[in-house]
């Protein structure tokens, strides 16, 4: 897992060898593709637990307490800094190019960084005891819902748990390992109220 200090050190080292020349004379193209490049780097770092060592550390802390996309939060925070600088320098054209680049970067970050996106999994398993024991080890809560099969008439249990898209692959792998024949329905969750993490 990359650390903030490690990311800063690697970036500082690589910048010494990065070629400096203009790829386009069009400032809009430069702003858009520069934003894509920054968004890719920052998004990957954030997705795997790192950061660039800047304002994204503050944004990461805030998104853990509020369900807001980190990319748009970064855009708003950086935009306020650019606006303050524009008020001092009166360079509004440069500020608008900068904000365009930041907006694109924020969108790319939100495409890559998916921790804030929630999903709900409904699981009907033929191995409920084994699966429940594993689900209880996860940081998310799980509810046990008694159900009856519509065709078989058999009494069964269904597990319901809310998780993030980031954690979903691990949940799928755990279900496949425990009960490959389990029926799983995964739906998008708009919002969560109450305790999301297990107390």
Coordinates of N, CA, C and O in Angstrom, one line a residue:
X1 N 0.8 -1.2 0.0 CA 0.0 0.0 0.0 C 0.9 1.2 0.0 O 1.7 1.5 0.9
X2 N 0.8 2.1 -1.0 CA 1.6 3.3 -1.1 C 1.3 4.3 0.0 O 0.2 4.5 0.3
X3 N 2.3 4.9 0.5 CA 2.2 6.0 1.5 C 2.3 7.3 0.9 O 2.8 7.5 -0.2
X4 N 1.8 8.3 1.6 CA 1.8 9.7 1.1 C 3.3 10.2 0.9 O 3.6 10.7 -0.2
X5 N 4.1 9.9 1.8 CA 5.5 10.3 1.7 C 6.2 9.6 0.6 O 7.1 10.2 -0.1
X6 N 5.9 8.3 0.4 CA 6.5 7.6 -0.7 C 6.0 8.1 -2.1 O 6.9 8.2 -3.0
X7 N 4.8 8.5 -2.2 CA 4.3 9.1 -3.4 C 5.0 10.4 -3.7 O 5.3 10.7 -4.9
X8 N 5.1 11.2 -2.7 CA 5.8 12.5 -2.9 C 7.3 12.3 -3.3 O 7.8 13.0 -4.2
X9 N 7.9 11.4 -2.7 CA 9.3 11.1 -3.0 C 9.5 10.6 -4.4 O 10.4 11.1 -5.2
X10 N 8.7 9.7 -4.8 CA 8.7 9.1 -6.2 C 8.4 10.2 -7.2 O 9.1 10.3 -8.3
X11 N 7.4 11.0 -6.9 CA 7.0 12.1 -7.9 C 8.2 13.1 -8.0 O 8.5 13.5 -9.1
X12 N 8.8 13.5 -6.9 CA 9.9 14.4 -7.0 C 11.1 13.9 -7.8 O 11.7 14.6 -8.5
X13 N 11.3 12.6 -7.6 CA 12.4 12.0 -8.3 C 12.2 11.9 -9.8 O 13.0 12.2 -10.6
X14 N 11.0 11.5 -10.2 CA 10.6 11.3 -11.6 C 10.5 12.6 -12.3 O 10.8 12.7 -13.5
X15 N 10.2 13.7 -11.6 CA 10.0 15.0 -12.3 C 11.4 15.5 -12.8 O 11.4 16.3 -13.7
X16 N 12.5 15.0 -12.2 CA 13.8 15.4 -12.6 C 14.1 14.9 -14.0 O 14.9 15.4 -14.7
X17 N 13.5 13.8 -14.4 CA 13.8 13.1 -15.6 C 12.6 13.3 -16.7 O 12.7 12.9 -17.8
X18 N 11.5 13.9 -16.2 CA 10.4 14.1 -17.2 C 10.7 15.2 -18.2 O 11.2 16.2 -17.9
X19 N 10.5 14.9 -19.5 CA 10.8 15.9 -20.5 C 9.7 17.0 -20.4 O 8.6 16.8 -20.1
X20 N 10.2 18.2 -20.6 CA 9.3 19.4 -20.5 C 9.2 20.0 -21.9 O 10.1 20.7 -22.4
X21 N 8.1 19.7 -22.6 CA 7.8 20.3 -23.9 C 6.3 20.3 -24.1 O 5.6 19.4 -23.6
X22 N 5.8 21.3 -24.8 CA 4.4 21.4 -25.1 C 3.9 20.4 -26.1 O 4.5 20.2 -27.2
X23 N 2.9 19.6 -25.7 CA 2.3 18.7 -26.7 C 1.2 19.4 -27.5 O 0.9 18.9 -28.6
X24 N 0.7 20.5 -27.1 CA -0.4 21.2 -27.8 C -0.3 22.7 -27.5 O 0.0 23.1 -26.3
X25 N -0.6 23.5 -28.5 CA -0.6 24.9 -28.2 C -2.0 25.4 -27.8 O -2.1 26.6 -27.4
X26 N -2.9 24.5 -27.8 CA -4.3 24.8 -27.4 C -4.4 24.7 -25.9 O -4.3 23.5 -25.4
X27 N -4.7 25.7 -25.2 CA -4.7 25.6 -23.7 C -5.9 24.8 -23.2 O -5.8 24.2 -22.1
X28 N -7.0 24.7 -24.0 CA -8.1 23.9 -23.6 C -7.8 22.4 -23.7 O -8.0 21.6 -22.8
X29 N -7.1 22.0 -24.8 CA -6.7 20.6 -24.9 C -5.7 20.3 -23.8 O -5.7 19.2 -23.2
X30 N -4.8 21.2 -23.5 CA -3.8 21.0 -22.5 C -4.5 20.8 -21.1 O -4.1 19.9 -20.3
X31 N -5.5 21.6 -20.8 CA -6.2 21.6 -19.6 C -6.9 20.2 -19.4 O -6.9 19.6 -18.4
X32 N -7.6 19.8 -20.5 CA -8.4 18.6 -20.4 C -7.5 17.3 -20.3 O -7.7 16.5 -19.3
X33 N -6.5 17.2 -21.1 CA -5.7 16.0 -21.0 C -4.7 16.1 -19.8 O -4.4 15.0 -19.3
X34 N -4.3 17.3 -19.4 CA -3.6 17.4 -18.1 C -4.4 16.9 -17.0 O -4.0 16.2 -16.1
X35 N -5.7 17.3 -17.0 CA -6.6 16.8 -15.9 C -6.8 15.3 -15.9 O -6.9 14.7 -14.9
X36 N -6.9 14.7 -17.1 CA -7.0 13.3 -17.2 C -5.8 12.6 -16.6 O -5.9 11.6 -15.9
X37 N -4.6 13.1 -17.0 CA -3.4 12.5 -16.5 C -3.3 12.6 -14.9 O -2.9 11.6 -14.2
X38 N -3.6 13.8 -14.4 CA -3.5 14.0 -13.0 C -4.6 13.1 -12.3 O -4.3 12.5 -11.2
X39 N -5.8 13.0 -12.9 CA -6.9 12.2 -12.3 C -6.5 10.8 -12.3 O -6.8 10.1 -11.3
X40 N -5.9 10.3 -13.3 CA -5.4 8.8 -13.3 C -4.4 8.5 -12.2 O -4.6 7.6 -11.5
X41 N -3.4 9.4 -12.1 CA -2.4 9.2 -11.0 C -3.0 9.3 -9.6 O -2.8 8.4 -8.8
X42 N -3.8 10.3 -9.4 CA -4.3 10.5 -8.1 C -5.4 9.5 -7.8 O -5.5 9.0 -6.6
X43 N -6.2 9.2 -8.8 CA -7.3 8.2 -8.5 C -6.7 6.8 -8.2 O -7.2 6.1 -7.2
X44 N -5.7 6.4 -8.9 CA -5.0 5.1 -8.6 C -4.4 5.1 -7.2 O -4.5 4.1 -6.4
X45 N -3.7 6.2 -6.8 CA -3.1 6.3 -5.5 C -4.2 6.2 -4.4 O -4.0 5.5 -3.4
X46 N -5.3 7.0 -4.6 CA -6.3 7.0 -3.6 C -7.0 5.6 -3.5 O -7.4 5.2 -2.4
X47 N -7.2 5.0 -4.6 CA -7.9 3.7 -4.6 C -7.2 2.7 -3.8 O -7.8 1.8 -3.1
X48 N -5.9 2.7 -3.8 CA -5.1 1.7 -3.1 C -4.5 2.2 -1.8 O -3.5 1.7 -1.3
X49 N -5.1 3.2 -1.2 CA -4.8 3.7 0.1 C -3.7 4.7 0.2 O -3.3 5.0 1.3
X50 N -3.2 5.3 -0.9 CA -2.2 6.3 -0.8 C -2.8 7.7 -1.1 O -4.0 7.9 -1.0
X51 N -1.9 8.6 -1.3 CA -2.3 10.0 -1.7 C -1.1 10.7 -2.3 O 0.0 10.2 -2.3
X52 N -1.3 11.9 -2.8 CA -0.2 12.6 -3.4 C 0.4 13.5 -2.4 O 1.3 14.3 -2.7
X53 N 0.0 13.4 -1.1 CA 0.5 14.2 0.0 C 0.0 15.6 0.0 O 0.6 16.5 0.8
X54 N -1.0 16.0 -0.7 CA -1.5 17.3 -0.7 C -2.9 17.4 -0.1 O -3.2 16.7 0.9
X55 N -3.8 18.2 -0.7 CA -5.1 18.4 -0.1 C -6.0 17.2 -0.2 O -7.0 17.1 0.5
X56 N -5.6 16.2 -0.9 CA -6.4 15.0 -1.0 C -6.4 14.2 0.3 O -7.3 13.3 0.5
X57 N -5.4 14.5 1.2 CA -5.4 13.8 2.5 C -6.6 14.3 3.3 O -7.4 13.6 3.9
X58 N -6.9 15.7 3.2 CA -8.1 16.2 3.9 C -9.3 15.7 3.3 O -10.3 15.3 4.0
X59 N -9.4 15.6 2.0 CA -10.6 15.1 1.3 C -10.8 13.6 1.7 O -12.0 13.2 1.9
X60 N -9.8 12.8 1.8 CA -10.0 11.4 2.2 C -10.6 11.3 3.6 O -11.4 10.5 3.8
X61 N -10.1 12.2 4.5 CA -10.7 12.1 5.8 C -12.2 12.5 5.8 O -13.0 11.9 6.5
X62 N -12.5 13.6 5.1 CA -13.9 14.0 5.0 C -14.8 13.0 4.4 O -16.0 12.8 4.8
X63 N -14.4 12.3 3.3 CA -15.2 11.3 2.7 C -15.5 10.1 3.5 O -16.4 9.3 3.3
X64 N -14.7 9.9 4.5 CA -14.9 8.7 5.4 C -16.1 9.0 6.4 O -16.7 8.1 6.9
X65 N -16.4 10.3 6.6 CA -17.5 10.7 7.5 C -18.7 11.2 6.7 O -19.8 11.2 7.3
X66 N -18.6 11.5 5.4 CA -19.7 11.9 4.6 C -19.7 11.2 3.3 O -18.7 10.9 2.7
X67 N -20.9 10.9 2.8 CA -21.0 10.2 1.6 C -21.0 11.1 0.4 O -22.0 11.5 -0.2
X68 N -19.8 11.6 0.1 CA -19.6 12.5 -1.0 C -18.4 12.0 -1.9 O -17.5 11.4 -1.4
X69 N -18.5 12.2 -3.2 CA -17.5 11.7 -4.1 C -16.2 12.5 -3.9 O -16.2 13.8 -3.8
X70 N -15.1 11.8 -3.7 CA -13.8 12.5 -3.3 C -13.3 13.4 -4.5 O -12.7 14.4 -4.2
X71 N -13.6 13.0 -5.7 CA -13.1 13.8 -6.9 C -13.8 15.2 -6.9 O -13.1 16.2 -7.1
X72 N -15.1 15.2 -6.7 CA -15.8 16.5 -6.7 C -15.5 17.4 -5.5 O -15.4 18.6 -5.5
X73 N -15.2 16.7 -4.3 CA -14.8 17.4 -3.2 C -13.4 18.0 -3.4 O -13.2 19.2 -3.0
X74 N -12.5 17.3 -4.0 CA -11.2 17.9 -4.3 C -11.3 19.1 -5.3 O -10.6 20.1 -5.2
X75 N -12.2 18.9 -6.3 CA -12.4 20.0 -7.2 C -12.9 21.3 -6.5 O -12.4 22.4 -6.7
X76 N -13.9 21.2 -5.6 CA -14.4 22.3 -4.8 C -13.3 23.0 -4.0 O -13.2 24.2 -3.9
X77 N -12.5 22.1 -3.3 CA -11.5 22.7 -2.4 C -10.4 23.4 -3.2 O -9.9 24.5 -2.9
X78 N -10.0 22.7 -4.3 CA -8.9 23.4 -5.2 C -9.5 24.6 -5.9 O -8.7 25.6 -6.1
X79 N -10.7 24.6 -6.3 CA -11.3 25.7 -7.0 C -11.3 26.9 -6.0 O -11.1 28.1 -6.5
X80 N -11.6 26.7 -4.8 CA -11.6 27.9 -3.8 C -10.2 28.5 -3.7 O -10.1 29.7 -3.7
X81 N -9.2 27.7 -3.8 CA -7.8 28.2 -3.7 C -7.5 29.0 -5.0 O -6.9 30.1 -5.0
X82 N -7.9 28.4 -6.2 CA -7.7 29.1 -7.4 C -8.4 30.4 -7.5 O -7.9 31.5 -8.0
X83 N -9.7 30.5 -7.0 CA -10.5 31.7 -7.0 C -9.8 32.8 -6.2 O -9.8 34.0 -6.6
X84 N -9.3 32.4 -5.0 CA -8.6 33.4 -4.2 C -7.4 33.9 -4.8 O -7.1 35.1 -4.8
X85 N -6.6 33.1 -5.5 CA -5.5 33.5 -6.3 C -5.9 34.4 -7.4 O -5.2 35.4 -7.7
X86 N -7.0 34.1 -8.1 CA -7.4 34.9 -9.2 C -7.9 36.3 -8.7 O -7.7 37.3 -9.4
X87 N -8.4 36.4 -7.6 CA -8.8 37.7 -7.0 C -7.6 38.6 -6.8 O -7.7 39.8 -6.9
X88 N -6.5 37.9 -6.4 CA -5.3 38.7 -6.1 C -4.6 39.1 -7.4 O -4.1 40.2 -7.5
X89 N -4.5 38.1 -8.3 CA -3.7 38.4 -9.5 C -4.5 38.9 -10.7 O -4.0 39.5 -11.6
X90 N -5.9 38.8 -10.6 CA -6.8 39.2 -11.7 C -6.5 38.5 -13.0 O -6.9 38.9 -14.0
X91 N -5.9 37.3 -12.9 CA -5.7 36.4 -14.1 C -6.8 35.4 -14.2 O -6.7 34.3 -13.8
X92 N -8.0 35.9 -14.6 CA -9.2 35.1 -14.7 C -9.1 34.0 -15.8 O -9.7 32.9 -15.6
X93 N -8.4 34.3 -16.8 CA -8.3 33.3 -17.9 C -7.5 32.1 -17.5 O -8.0 31.0 -17.7
X94 N -6.4 32.4 -16.8 CA -5.6 31.3 -16.3 C -6.4 30.5 -15.2 O -6.3 29.3 -15.2
X95 N -7.1 31.2 -14.4 CA -7.9 30.5 -13.4 C -9.0 29.6 -14.0 O -9.2 28.5 -13.5
X96 N -9.6 30.1 -15.1 CA -10.6 29.2 -15.7 C -10.1 28.0 -16.3 O -10.6 26.9 -16.3
X97 N -8.9 28.1 -17.0 CA -8.2 26.9 -17.5 C -7.9 25.9 -16.4 O -8.0 24.7 -16.5
X98 N -7.4 26.5 -15.3 CA -7.0 25.6 -14.1 C -8.3 24.9 -13.6 O -8.2 23.7 -13.3
X99 N -9.4 25.6 -13.5 CA -10.6 25.0 -12.9 C -11.1 23.9 -13.9 O -11.7 22.9 -13.5
X100 N -11.0 24.2 -15.2 CA -11.4 23.2 -16.2 C -10.6 21.9 -16.0 O -11.1 20.8 -16.0
X101 N -9.3 22.0 -15.8 CA -8.4 20.9 -15.6 C -8.7 20.2 -14.3 O -8.8 18.9 -14.3
X102 N -9.0 20.9 -13.3 CA -9.4 20.3 -12.0 C -10.7 19.6 -12.0 O -10.9 18.5 -11.4
X103 N -11.7 20.1 -12.8 CA -13.0 19.5 -12.9 C -12.8 18.1 -13.6 O -13.4 17.1 -13.2
X104 N -12.0 18.1 -14.7 CA -11.8 16.8 -15.5 C -11.1 15.8 -14.5 O -11.4 14.7 -14.5
X105 N -10.1 16.3 -13.8 CA -9.3 15.5 -12.9 C -10.2 14.9 -11.9 O -10.2 13.7 -11.5
X106 N -11.2 15.7 -11.3 CA -12.1 15.2 -10.3 C -13.0 14.1 -10.8 O -13.3 13.1 -10.2
X107 N -13.5 14.3 -12.1 CA -14.3 13.3 -12.7 C -13.6 11.9 -12.9 O -14.1 10.9 -12.7
X108 N -12.3 12.0 -13.3 CA -11.5 10.8 -13.5 C -11.3 10.1 -12.2 O -11.4 8.9 -12.1
X109 N -11.0 10.9 -11.2 CA -10.8 10.3 -9.8 C -12.0 9.6 -9.4 O -11.9 8.4 -8.9
X110 N -13.2 10.2 -9.6 CA -14.4 9.5 -9.1 C -14.7 8.2 -9.9 O -15.4 7.3 -9.4
X111 N -14.2 8.2 -11.2 CA -14.4 7.0 -12.0 C -13.5 5.8 -11.4 O -13.9 4.7 -11.5
X112 N -12.3 6.2 -10.9 CA -11.4 5.2 -10.5 C -11.6 4.8 -9.0 O -11.6 3.7 -8.6
X113 N -11.8 5.9 -8.2 CA -11.9 5.7 -6.7 C -13.4 5.4 -6.4 O -14.2 6.3 -6.5
X114 N -13.7 4.2 -6.0 CA -15.1 3.8 -5.9 C -15.5 3.4 -4.5 O -16.5 2.7 -4.2
X115 N -14.7 3.9 -3.5 CA -15.0 3.5 -2.1 C -16.3 4.0 -1.6 O -16.9 3.4 -0.8
X116 N -16.8 5.2 -2.2 CA -18.0 5.8 -1.6 C -19.2 5.2 -2.3 O -20.3 5.4 -1.8
X117 N -19.1 4.4 -3.3 CA -20.3 3.8 -4.0 C -20.7 2.5 -3.2 O -20.0 1.6 -3.0
X118 N -22.0 2.5 -2.8 CA -22.5 1.4 -2.0 C -23.4 0.5 -2.8 O -24.1 0.9 -3.8
X119 N -23.3 -0.8 -2.5 CA -24.2 -1.8 -3.1 C -24.8 -2.7 -1.9 O -24.2 -2.8 -0.9
X120 N -25.9 -3.3 -2.2 CA -26.5 -4.2 -1.2 C -26.6 -5.6 -1.9 O -27.0 -5.7 -3.0
X121 N -26.1 -6.6 -1.1 CA -26.1 -8.0 -1.6 C -27.1 -8.8 -0.9 O -27.1 -8.8 0.4
X122 N -27.9 -9.5 -1.6 CA -28.9 -10.4 -1.0 C -28.4 -11.8 -1.4 O -28.3 -12.1 -2.6
X123 N -28.1 -12.7 -0.4 CA -27.5 -13.9 -0.6 C -28.3 -15.1 -0.1 O -28.7 -15.1 1.1
X124 N -28.7 -16.0 -0.9 CA -29.4 -17.3 -0.5 C -28.4 -18.4 -0.7 O -28.0 -18.7 -1.9
X125 N -28.0 -19.0 0.4 CA -26.9 -20.0 0.3 C -27.4 -21.4 0.8 O -28.3 -21.5 1.6
X126 N -26.8 -22.4 0.2 CA -27.1 -23.8 0.7 C -26.2 -24.2 1.8 O -26.3 -25.2 2.4
X127 N -25.2 -23.3 2.1 CA -24.3 -23.5 3.3 C -24.4 -22.2 4.2 O -23.5 -21.5 4.4
X128 N -25.6 -22.0 4.8 CA -25.8 -20.8 5.5 C -24.9 -20.6 6.7 O -24.5 -19.5 7.0
X129 N -24.7 -21.7 7.5 CA -23.9 -21.6 8.7 C -22.5 -21.2 8.4 O -21.9 -20.4 9.0
X130 N -21.9 -21.9 7.4 CA -20.5 -21.6 7.0 C -20.3 -20.2 6.5 O -19.4 -19.5 6.8
X131 N -21.3 -19.8 5.6 CA -21.2 -18.5 5.0 C -21.4 -17.4 6.1 O -20.7 -16.4 6.1
X132 N -22.4 -17.6 7.0 CA -22.6 -16.6 8.0 C -21.4 -16.4 8.9 O -21.0 -15.3 9.3
X133 N -20.7 -17.5 9.2 CA -19.5 -17.4 10.0 C -18.4 -16.5 9.3 O -17.7 -15.7 10.0
X134 N -18.3 -16.6 8.0 CA -17.4 -15.7 7.3 C -17.9 -14.3 7.1 O -17.1 -13.4 7.2
X135 N -19.2 -14.1 6.9 CA -19.7 -12.8 6.8 C -19.5 -12.0 8.0 O -19.4 -10.8 8.0
X136 N -19.6 -12.7 9.2 CA -19.4 -12.0 10.5 C -18.0 -11.4 10.7 O -17.8 -10.6 11.5
X137 N -17.0 -11.9 9.9 CA -15.7 -11.4 10.0 C -15.5 -10.1 9.2 O -14.5 -9.4 9.4
X138 N -16.4 -9.8 8.4 CA -16.3 -8.5 7.6 C -16.6 -7.3 8.4 O -17.3 -7.4 9.4
X139 N -16.1 -6.1 8.0 CA -16.4 -4.9 8.8 C -17.8 -4.4 8.6 O -18.2 -3.5 9.3
X140 N -18.6 -5.0 7.7 CA -20.0 -4.6 7.5 C -20.9 -5.5 8.3 O -20.7 -6.7 8.5
X141 N -22.1 -5.0 8.7 CA -23.1 -5.8 9.3 C -23.8 -6.7 8.3 O -23.7 -6.5 7.1
X142 N -24.4 -7.7 8.9 CA -25.2 -8.6 8.0 C -26.5 -8.9 8.7 O -26.5 -9.1 10.0
X143 N -27.6 -9.0 8.0 CA -28.9 -9.3 8.5 C -29.3 -10.7 8.0 O -29.1 -11.0 6.8
X144 N -30.0 -11.5 8.9 CA -30.5 -12.8 8.5 C -32.0 -12.7 8.3 O -32.7 -12.4 9.3
X145 N -32.5 -13.0 7.1 CA -33.9 -12.9 6.8 C -34.5 -14.3 6.5 O -34.0 -14.9 5.6
X146 N -35.5 -14.7 7.3 CA -36.1 -16.0 7.0 C -37.0 -15.9 5.7 O -37.7 -15.0 5.6
X147 N -36.8 -16.9 4.8 CA -37.6 -16.8 3.6 C -38.1 -18.2 3.3 O -37.7 -19.2 3.9
X148 N -39.0 -18.4 2.3 CA -39.5 -19.7 1.9 C -39.5 -19.7 0.4 O -39.9 -18.8 -0.3
X149 N -38.9 -20.8 -0.2 CA -38.8 -20.9 -1.6 C -40.2 -21.0 -2.3 O -41.1 -21.7 -1.8
X150 N -40.4 -20.2 -3.3 CA -41.7 -20.1 -4.0 C -42.1 -21.4 -4.7 O -43.3 -21.7 -4.8
X151 N -41.1 -22.1 -5.2 CA -41.4 -23.4 -6.0 C -41.2 -24.6 -5.1 O -42.1 -25.5 -5.1
X152 N -40.2 -24.6 -4.2 CA -39.9 -25.8 -3.4 C -40.7 -25.8 -2.1 O -41.0 -26.8 -1.5
X153 N -41.1 -24.6 -1.6 CA -41.7 -24.5 -0.4 C -40.8 -24.7 0.8 O -41.3 -24.8 2.0
X154 N -39.5 -24.8 0.6 CA -38.5 -25.0 1.6 C -38.2 -23.7 2.4 O -38.2 -22.7 1.8
X155 N -38.1 -23.9 3.7 CA -37.7 -22.7 4.6 C -36.2 -22.5 4.4 O -35.4 -23.5 4.6
X156 N -35.8 -21.3 4.1 CA -34.4 -21.0 4.0 C -34.1 -19.7 4.7 O -35.0 -19.0 5.3
X157 N -32.8 -19.2 4.6 CA -32.5 -17.9 5.2 C -31.8 -17.1 4.0 O -31.1 -17.7 3.2
X158 N -32.0 -15.8 4.1 CA -31.3 -14.9 3.1 C -30.5 -14.0 3.9 O -30.9 -13.4 4.9
X159 N -29.2 -13.7 3.5 CA -28.4 -12.8 4.1 C -28.4 -11.5 3.3 O -28.4 -11.5 2.1
X160 N -28.5 -10.3 4.1 CA -28.5 -9.0 3.4 C -27.3 -8.2 4.0 O -27.2 -8.1 5.3
X161 N -26.5 -7.7 3.2 CA -25.3 -6.9 3.7 C -25.1 -5.8 2.7 O -25.2 -5.9 1.5
X162 N -24.7 -4.6 3.2 CA -24.4 -3.4 2.4 C -22.9 -3.3 2.5 O -22.3 -3.3 3.5
X163 N -22.3 -3.1 1.3 CA -20.8 -3.0 1.2 C -20.5 -1.9 0.1 O -21.4 -1.3 -0.4
X164 N -19.2 -1.8 -0.1 CA -18.8 -0.8 -1.2 C -18.4 -1.5 -2.4 O -18.1 -2.7 -2.4
X165 N -18.4 -0.8 -3.6 CA -17.9 -1.5 -4.8 C -16.5 -1.9 -4.7 O -16.1 -2.8 -5.3
X166 N -15.7 -1.1 -3.9 CA -14.3 -1.5 -3.7 C -14.2 -2.8 -3.0 O -13.3 -3.6 -3.3
X167 N -15.0 -3.1 -2.0 CA -15.0 -4.3 -1.2 C -15.7 -5.5 -1.9 O -15.6 -6.6 -1.4
X168 N -16.5 -5.2 -2.9 CA -17.4 -6.2 -3.5 C -16.6 -7.4 -4.1 O -17.1 -8.5 -3.9
X169 N -15.5 -7.2 -4.8 CA -14.8 -8.4 -5.3 C -14.4 -9.4 -4.3 O -14.5 -10.6 -4.5
X170 N -14.0 -8.9 -3.1 CA -13.6 -9.8 -2.0 C -14.8 -10.6 -1.5 O -14.7 -11.7 -1.2
X171 N -16.0 -9.9 -1.4 CA -17.2 -10.5 -1.0 C -17.6 -11.6 -2.0 O -18.0 -12.7 -1.6
X172 N -17.5 -11.3 -3.3 CA -17.8 -12.3 -4.3 C -16.9 -13.5 -4.2 O -17.4 -14.7 -4.3
X173 N -15.6 -13.3 -4.0 CA -14.7 -14.4 -3.9 C -15.0 -15.3 -2.7 O -14.9 -16.5 -2.8
X174 N -15.4 -14.6 -1.6 CA -15.7 -15.4 -0.4 C -16.9 -16.3 -0.6 O -16.9 -17.4 -0.1
X175 N -17.9 -15.7 -1.3 CA -19.1 -16.5 -1.5 C -18.8 -17.7 -2.4 O -19.3 -18.8 -2.2
X176 N -18.1 -17.4 -3.5 CA -17.8 -18.5 -4.4 C -17.0 -19.6 -3.8 O -17.2 -20.8 -4.1
X177 N -16.1 -19.2 -2.9 CA -15.3 -20.2 -2.2 C -16.1 -21.1 -1.2 O -15.9 -22.3 -1.1
X178 N -17.1 -20.4 -0.5 CA -17.9 -21.1 0.5 C -19.0 -21.9 -0.1 O -19.3 -23.0 0.3
X179 N -19.7 -21.3 -1.1 CA -20.9 -21.9 -1.7 C -21.0 -21.4 -3.1 O -21.7 -20.4 -3.4
X180 N -20.4 -22.2 -4.1 CA -20.4 -21.8 -5.5 C -21.8 -21.7 -6.1 O -22.1 -21.1 -7.1
X181 N -22.8 -22.4 -5.4 CA -24.1 -22.5 -6.0 C -25.1 -21.5 -5.3 O -26.3 -21.5 -5.6
X182 N -24.5 -20.6 -4.5 CA -25.3 -19.6 -3.8 C -26.0 -18.6 -4.9 O -25.4 -18.3 -5.9
X183 N -27.2 -18.2 -4.6 CA -27.9 -17.2 -5.4 C -27.6 -15.8 -4.8 O -27.9 -15.6 -3.6
X184 N -27.1 -14.9 -5.6 CA -26.7 -13.6 -5.1 C -27.3 -12.6 -6.0 O -27.1 -12.6 -7.2
X185 N -28.0 -11.6 -5.4 CA -28.5 -10.5 -6.1 C -27.9 -9.2 -5.5 O -27.9 -8.9 -4.3
X186 N -27.2 -8.5 -6.4 CA -26.5 -7.3 -6.0 C -27.1 -6.0 -6.7 O -27.3 -6.0 -7.9
X187 N -27.5 -5.1 -5.8 CA -28.2 -3.9 -6.3 C -27.5 -2.6 -5.9 O -26.8 -2.6 -4.8
X188 N -27.6 -1.6 -6.7 CA -27.1 -0.3 -6.3 C -27.8 0.3 -5.1 O -29.0 0.2 -5.0
X189 N -27.1 0.9 -4.2 CA -27.6 1.5 -3.0 C -27.4 3.0 -3.1 O -26.3 3.5 -3.2
X190 N -28.5 3.8 -3.1 CA -28.4 5.2 -3.3 C -27.8 5.9 -2.0 O -26.9 6.7 -2.2
X191 N -28.2 5.5 -0.9 CA -27.7 6.1 0.4 C -27.9 5.2 1.5 O -28.7 4.3 1.5
X192 N -27.1 5.4 2.6 CA -27.2 4.6 3.8 C -27.4 5.5 5.0 O -26.7 6.5 5.1
X193 N -28.3 5.2 5.8 CA -28.6 5.9 7.1 C -28.2 5.0 8.2 O -28.4 3.8 8.2
X194 N -27.7 5.6 9.3 CA -27.3 4.7 10.5 C -25.9 4.3 10.3 O -25.1 4.8 9.5
X195 N -25.5 3.3 11.2 CA -24.1 2.8 11.2 C -23.9 2.0 10.0 O -24.6 1.0 9.7
X196 N -22.9 2.4 9.2 CA -22.5 1.6 8.0 C -21.5 0.5 8.3 O -21.6 -0.6 7.9
X197 N -20.5 0.9 9.2 CA -19.6 -0.1 9.6 C -20.1 -0.8 10.8 O -20.9 -0.3 11.6
X198 N -19.7 -2.1 11.0 CA -20.1 -2.9 12.2 C -19.5 -2.3 13.4 O -18.4 -1.9 13.5
X199 N -20.4 -2.1 14.4 CA -20.0 -1.5 15.7 C -19.2 -2.5 16.5 O -19.6 -3.6 16.6

